[in-house]
Coordinates of C-alpha atoms in Angstrom, one line a residue:
X1 CA 33.0 62.4 27.8
X2 CA 33.5 59.4 30.1
X3 CA 31.9 59.7 33.5
X4 CA 33.4 58.5 36.8
X5 CA 32.0 54.9 36.4
X6 CA 34.1 54.5 33.2
X7 CA 37.2 56.1 34.8
X8 CA 36.8 53.8 37.9
X9 CA 36.5 50.8 35.6
X10 CA 39.7 51.8 33.9
X11 CA 41.5 51.9 37.2
X12 CA 40.3 48.4 38.0
X13 CA 41.2 47.1 34.6
X14 CA 44.7 48.6 34.9
X15 CA 45.3 47.1 38.4
X16 CA 44.1 43.7 37.3
X17 CA 47.0 43.5 34.8
X18 CA 49.9 43.9 37.2
X19 CA 51.1 45.1 40.6
X20 CA 50.6 48.9 41.2
X21 CA 54.3 49.5 41.3
X22 CA 54.6 48.0 37.8
X23 CA 52.8 51.2 36.7
X24 CA 54.6 53.6 39.1
X25 CA 51.6 53.7 41.4
X26 CA 52.8 53.9 45.0
X27 CA 49.5 54.9 46.5
X28 CA 46.4 53.2 44.9
X29 CA 44.0 55.2 46.9
X30 CA 45.5 58.5 45.7
X31 CA 45.6 57.2 42.1
X32 CA 41.9 56.3 42.1
X33 CA 41.0 59.7 43.5
X34 CA 43.3 61.3 40.9
X35 CA 41.1 59.8 38.2
X36 CA 38.3 62.1 39.4
X37 CA 40.3 65.2 39.9
X38 CA 39.9 67.0 36.5
X39 CA 36.1 66.9 36.9
X40 CA 35.8 68.1 40.5
X41 CA 35.6 71.8 39.8
X42 CA 34.0 71.8 36.4
X43 CA 30.5 71.9 38.0
X44 CA 28.9 68.7 36.6
X45 CA 30.0 65.7 38.7
X46 CA 30.3 67.7 41.9
X47 CA 27.8 70.5 41.6
X48 CA 28.3 71.7 45.2
X49 CA 32.1 72.1 45.0
X50 CA 33.4 75.2 46.7
X51 CA 34.5 76.9 43.4
X52 CA 34.5 76.4 39.6
X53 CA 37.2 76.0 37.0
X54 CA 36.5 75.9 33.3
X55 CA 36.6 72.4 31.8
X56 CA 39.2 73.6 29.2
X57 CA 41.5 74.7 32.0
X58 CA 41.3 71.5 34.0
X59 CA 41.5 69.3 30.9
X60 CA 44.1 71.3 28.9
X61 CA 41.6 71.4 26.0
X62 CA 40.4 73.9 23.4
X63 CA 36.7 74.8 23.3
X64 CA 34.8 72.3 21.2
X65 CA 31.6 70.2 21.3
X66 CA 33.9 67.2 21.7
X67 CA 37.1 68.7 23.3
X68 CA 40.4 66.8 23.2
X69 CA 42.3 67.1 26.5
X70 CA 46.1 67.5 26.1
X71 CA 47.2 64.7 28.4
X72 CA 50.8 65.0 27.0
X73 CA 50.9 68.6 28.3
X74 CA 49.8 67.5 31.8
X75 CA 52.2 64.6 31.7
X76 CA 55.2 66.8 31.0
X77 CA 54.3 69.5 33.5
X78 CA 52.8 67.6 36.4
X79 CA 54.1 64.0 36.3
X80 CA 57.6 64.2 34.9
X81 CA 58.4 67.2 37.1
X82 CA 56.6 65.8 40.2
X83 CA 58.8 65.1 43.3
X84 CA 59.4 61.4 43.4
X85 CA 59.6 61.4 47.2
X86 CA 55.9 62.1 47.7
X87 CA 54.1 58.9 46.8
X88 CA 50.5 60.1 47.3
X89 CA 51.1 63.3 45.3
X90 CA 52.8 61.4 42.5
X91 CA 50.0 58.8 42.4
X92 CA 47.3 61.5 42.5
X93 CA 49.0 63.2 39.5
X94 CA 49.2 59.9 37.7
X95 CA 45.5 59.4 38.2
X96 CA 44.6 62.9 36.9
X97 CA 46.8 62.1 33.8
X98 CA 44.9 58.8 33.3
X99 CA 41.6 60.7 33.4
X100 CA 42.9 63.1 30.7
X101 CA 44.2 60.3 28.6
X102 CA 40.9 58.4 28.7
X103 CA 38.9 61.6 27.8
X104 CA 41.3 62.2 24.9
X105 CA 40.9 58.6 23.6
X106 CA 37.2 58.5 23.9
X107 CA 36.5 62.0 22.6
X108 CA 39.0 61.6 19.8
X109 CA 37.4 58.4 18.6
X110 CA 34.0 60.2 18.8
X111 CA 35.3 62.9 16.5
X112 CA 36.7 60.2 14.1
X113 CA 33.4 58.4 14.1
X114 CA 31.5 61.6 13.3
X115 CA 33.9 62.4 10.5
X116 CA 33.6 58.9 9.0
X117 CA 29.8 58.7 9.3
X118 CA 29.1 62.4 8.4
X119 CA 27.4 63.1 11.7
X120 CA 26.6 66.8 11.9
X121 CA 27.6 68.8 14.9
X122 CA 24.9 70.1 17.2
X123 CA 22.7 69.4 20.2
X124 CA 21.4 66.1 18.7
X125 CA 25.0 64.8 18.5
X126 CA 25.7 65.8 22.1
X127 CA 22.5 64.1 23.4
X128 CA 23.0 60.9 21.4
X129 CA 26.7 60.6 22.3
X130 CA 26.1 61.2 26.0
X131 CA 23.2 58.6 25.9
X132 CA 25.7 56.0 24.7
X133 CA 28.3 56.9 27.3
X134 CA 25.6 56.7 30.0
X135 CA 24.4 53.3 28.7
X136 CA 27.9 51.9 28.7
X137 CA 28.7 53.3 32.1
X138 CA 25.6 51.7 33.6
X139 CA 26.7 48.3 32.2
X140 CA 30.0 48.3 34.1
X141 CA 30.5 46.6 37.5
X142 CA 33.1 48.0 39.9
X143 CA 33.8 48.1 43.6
X144 CA 36.8 50.4 44.2
X145 CA 36.2 53.2 46.7
X146 CA 38.4 56.1 47.8
X147 CA 39.3 56.4 51.5
X148 CA 39.7 59.9 52.8
X149 CA 43.0 59.7 54.6
X150 CA 45.5 62.4 55.8
X151 CA 47.8 61.4 53.0
X152 CA 45.1 61.9 50.4
X153 CA 44.1 65.3 51.9
X154 CA 47.7 66.5 51.9
X155 CA 48.2 65.4 48.3
X156 CA 44.9 67.0 47.2
X157 CA 45.9 70.3 48.9
X158 CA 49.3 70.3 47.3
X159 CA 48.1 69.4 43.8
X160 CA 50.2 71.7 41.7
X161 CA 47.7 72.7 39.1
X162 CA 45.2 74.0 41.7
X163 CA 44.3 73.4 45.3
X164 CA 41.7 70.7 46.0
X165 CA 40.0 71.7 49.3
X166 CA 39.4 69.0 51.9
X167 CA 35.7 69.5 51.8
X168 CA 35.7 69.0 48.1
X169 CA 37.6 65.8 48.5
X170 CA 34.8 64.5 50.8
X171 CA 32.1 65.7 48.4
X172 CA 33.8 64.0 45.5
X173 CA 34.2 60.7 47.3
X174 CA 30.5 60.8 48.2
X175 CA 29.6 61.2 44.6
X176 CA 32.0 58.4 43.5
X177 CA 30.6 56.1 46.3
X178 CA 27.1 56.6 45.1
X179 CA 28.2 55.6 41.6
X180 CA 29.8 52.4 42.9
X181 CA 26.6 51.7 44.9
X182 CA 24.6 51.7 41.7
X183 CA 27.1 49.8 39.6
X184 CA 25.5 46.9 37.8
X185 CA 22.1 47.6 39.5
X186 CA 20.7 49.8 36.8
X187 CA 19.2 48.7 33.6
X188 CA 21.3 49.3 30.5
X189 CA 20.2 52.2 28.4
X190 CA 19.6 52.2 24.6
X191 CA 22.6 53.0 22.4
X192 CA 21.7 55.9 20.1
X193 CA 24.9 56.6 18.1
X194 CA 28.1 54.8 18.7
X195 CA 26.9 51.4 19.8
X196 CA 28.0 48.8 22.4
X197 CA 30.7 47.4 20.1
X198 CA 32.3 50.8 19.7
X199 CA 32.3 51.4 23.4
X200 CA 33.9 48.1 24.2
X201 CA 36.5 48.5 21.6
X202 CA 37.4 52.0 22.9
X203 CA 37.5 50.8 26.5
X204 CA 40.0 48.1 25.4
X205 CA 42.1 50.5 23.3
X206 CA 42.3 53.0 26.1
X207 CA 43.1 50.4 28.7
X208 CA 45.9 48.9 26.6
X209 CA 47.4 52.3 25.9
X210 CA 47.2 53.3 29.6
X211 CA 49.0 50.1 30.8
X212 CA 51.7 50.2 28.0
X213 CA 52.4 53.9 28.6
X214 CA 53.0 53.5 32.3
X215 CA 55.1 50.4 31.9
X216 CA 57.1 52.2 29.2
X217 CA 57.6 55.1 31.5
X218 CA 58.9 52.9 34.3
X219 CA 61.3 51.0 32.0
X220 CA 62.7 54.2 30.5
X221 CA 63.1 55.8 33.9
X222 CA 64.9 52.7 35.2
X223 CA 67.3 52.9 32.3
X224 CA 67.9 56.6 32.9
X225 CA 66.3 57.6 29.6
X226 CA 64.0 60.6 28.8
X227 CA 60.4 60.2 29.9
X228 CA 58.6 63.1 28.4
X229 CA 55.4 62.4 26.5
X230 CA 57.1 62.6 23.1
X231 CA 59.7 60.0 24.2
X232 CA 57.1 57.6 25.4
X233 CA 55.0 58.0 22.3
X234 CA 58.0 56.9 20.3
X235 CA 58.1 53.5 22.2
X236 CA 54.4 52.5 22.7
X237 CA 52.7 50.3 20.0
X238 CA 49.4 52.1 20.0
X239 CA 49.1 54.6 17.2
X240 CA 47.5 58.0 17.8
X241 CA 45.9 57.6 14.4
X242 CA 43.4 55.2 16.1
X243 CA 41.9 58.0 18.2
X244 CA 43.2 61.4 17.0
X245 CA 41.6 63.2 14.1
X246 CA 44.0 64.3 11.4
X247 CA 45.9 67.5 12.2
X248 CA 45.1 67.4 16.0
X249 CA 48.0 67.1 18.4

């Protein structure tokens, strides 16, 4: 799955394509932090977090070697129904959705790759796949950092899916800062399965979908039209066939 360097790079790519409000982002700081939220309590990125929540719970996914987060479920329950008068909370929820969308695109394309190339499931697949994600992540340059502000702490505490404690906000920001500190300074690793071209193509596909989705959301909302995930999918040009295995919603 993408690590926080890839998620941070997607935030920077999105914000390079328009003003934050073009995408419904009123608080860029909270949006950036939101892109880390689904991983905070899983136990990998922030091992000293104050408690644990299973990955499949935070990511709305079914157990699988390459799980597919249900970003649509999160969108309908935690973005569409979010109070619009709380900019930091809305932006944090948007960031968490962006994380789930990215994981869904990358993991879905991994599944399609494995189906197409008859790659067997197992530990070797996991190791080779993660080596490619690590190699790609180390190649990315980024500079965005989260600032721990009262507004961010309030939004984290009131996150509707589960409370994010203040001490865990600080721990998460420390981890993210360390990743930014190393960005571009580490040697690239060796690709073992997917390849650099696959990673770059997936990065662009995910970035294009993220930007178009949020612009479509803002346009439909301004027109007083429905903005549930199914409504937005009907309008965006990116086909789910490019990253979703057959028969998976």
